[in-house]
Coordinates of C-alpha atoms in Angstrom, one line a residue:
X158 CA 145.8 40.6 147.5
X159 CA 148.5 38.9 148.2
X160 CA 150.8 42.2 148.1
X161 CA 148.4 43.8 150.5
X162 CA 149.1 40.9 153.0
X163 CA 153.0 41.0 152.7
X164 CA 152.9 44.9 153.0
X165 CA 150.8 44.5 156.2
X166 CA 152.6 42.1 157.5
X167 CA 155.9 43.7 157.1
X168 CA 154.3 46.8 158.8
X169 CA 153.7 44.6 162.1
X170 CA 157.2 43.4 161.9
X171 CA 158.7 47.1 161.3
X172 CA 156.4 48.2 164.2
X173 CA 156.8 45.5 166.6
X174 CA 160.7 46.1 166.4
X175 CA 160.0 49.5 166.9
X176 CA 158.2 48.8 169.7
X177 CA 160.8 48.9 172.7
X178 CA 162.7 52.2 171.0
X179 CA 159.7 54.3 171.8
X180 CA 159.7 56.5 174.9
X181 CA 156.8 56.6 177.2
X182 CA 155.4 59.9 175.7
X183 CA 155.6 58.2 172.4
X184 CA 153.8 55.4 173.5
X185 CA 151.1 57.0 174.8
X186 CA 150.7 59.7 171.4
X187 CA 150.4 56.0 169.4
X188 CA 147.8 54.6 172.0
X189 CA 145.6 57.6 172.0
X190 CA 146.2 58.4 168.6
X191 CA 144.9 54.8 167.9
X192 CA 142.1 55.1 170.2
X193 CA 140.4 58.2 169.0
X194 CA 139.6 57.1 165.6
X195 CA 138.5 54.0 166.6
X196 CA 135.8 55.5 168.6
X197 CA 135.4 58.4 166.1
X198 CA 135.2 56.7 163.1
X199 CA 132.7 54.3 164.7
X200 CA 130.3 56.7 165.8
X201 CA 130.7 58.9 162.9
X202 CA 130.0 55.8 160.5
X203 CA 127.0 54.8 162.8
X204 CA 125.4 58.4 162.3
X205 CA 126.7 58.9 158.6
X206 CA 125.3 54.9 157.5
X207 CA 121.9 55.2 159.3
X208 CA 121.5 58.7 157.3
X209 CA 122.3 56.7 154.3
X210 CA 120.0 54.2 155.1
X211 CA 117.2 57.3 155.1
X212 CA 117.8 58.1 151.8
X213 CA 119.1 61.5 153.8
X214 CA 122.7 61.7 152.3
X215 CA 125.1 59.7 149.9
X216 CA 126.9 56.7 151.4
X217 CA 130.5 57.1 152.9
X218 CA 133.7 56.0 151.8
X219 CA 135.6 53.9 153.9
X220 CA 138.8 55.5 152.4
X221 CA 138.1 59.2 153.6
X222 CA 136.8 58.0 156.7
X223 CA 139.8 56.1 157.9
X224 CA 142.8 58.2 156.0
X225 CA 140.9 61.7 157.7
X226 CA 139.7 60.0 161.1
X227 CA 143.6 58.9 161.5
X228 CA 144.9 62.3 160.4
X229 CA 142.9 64.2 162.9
X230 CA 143.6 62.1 165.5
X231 CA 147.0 62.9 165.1
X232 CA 146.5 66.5 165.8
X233 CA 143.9 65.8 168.9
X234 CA 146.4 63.5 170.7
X235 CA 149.6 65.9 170.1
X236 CA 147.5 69.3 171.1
X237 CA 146.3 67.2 174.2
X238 CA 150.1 66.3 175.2
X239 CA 150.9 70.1 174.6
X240 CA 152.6 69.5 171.2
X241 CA 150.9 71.9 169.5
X242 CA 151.8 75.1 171.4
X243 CA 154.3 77.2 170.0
X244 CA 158.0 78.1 171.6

């Protein structure tokens, strides 16, 4: 546990340095790319936990939720900035 805190907390240190070398495009790819999973995974665990509740489907992993909520999210806020498009 205790490796998980020092890891995390040097993650807001690295980040928080970081901070004032990003551009304003940058800045807002991290905020929207934060933003969407937040509200996806939310309303995806609320759908996906009450169907497991039913007895309709096997209870999700937090793991794949996270890990694939924050991967697509990546892709959604670059192809909304126009990231995505090719040359």
């Amino acid at each position: 546990m205790g490796r998980l805190l020092a890891a995390l907390a040097l993650l807001i240190a690295v980040s928080i340095r970081h901070w004032k070398y990003y551009d304003e495009m940058m800045l807002q790819l991290s905020r929207d790319a934060g933003n969407i999973p937040f509200s996806g995974v939310g309303s995806v665990t609320l759908i996906w936990g009450s169907a497991s509740w039913l007895g309709l489907v096997t209870a999700p992993t937090p793991l794949a939720l996270t890990s694939g909520g924050f991967l697509m999210a990546i892709f959604v806020a670059s192809a909304r900035k126009g990231l995505m498009q090719p040359r």
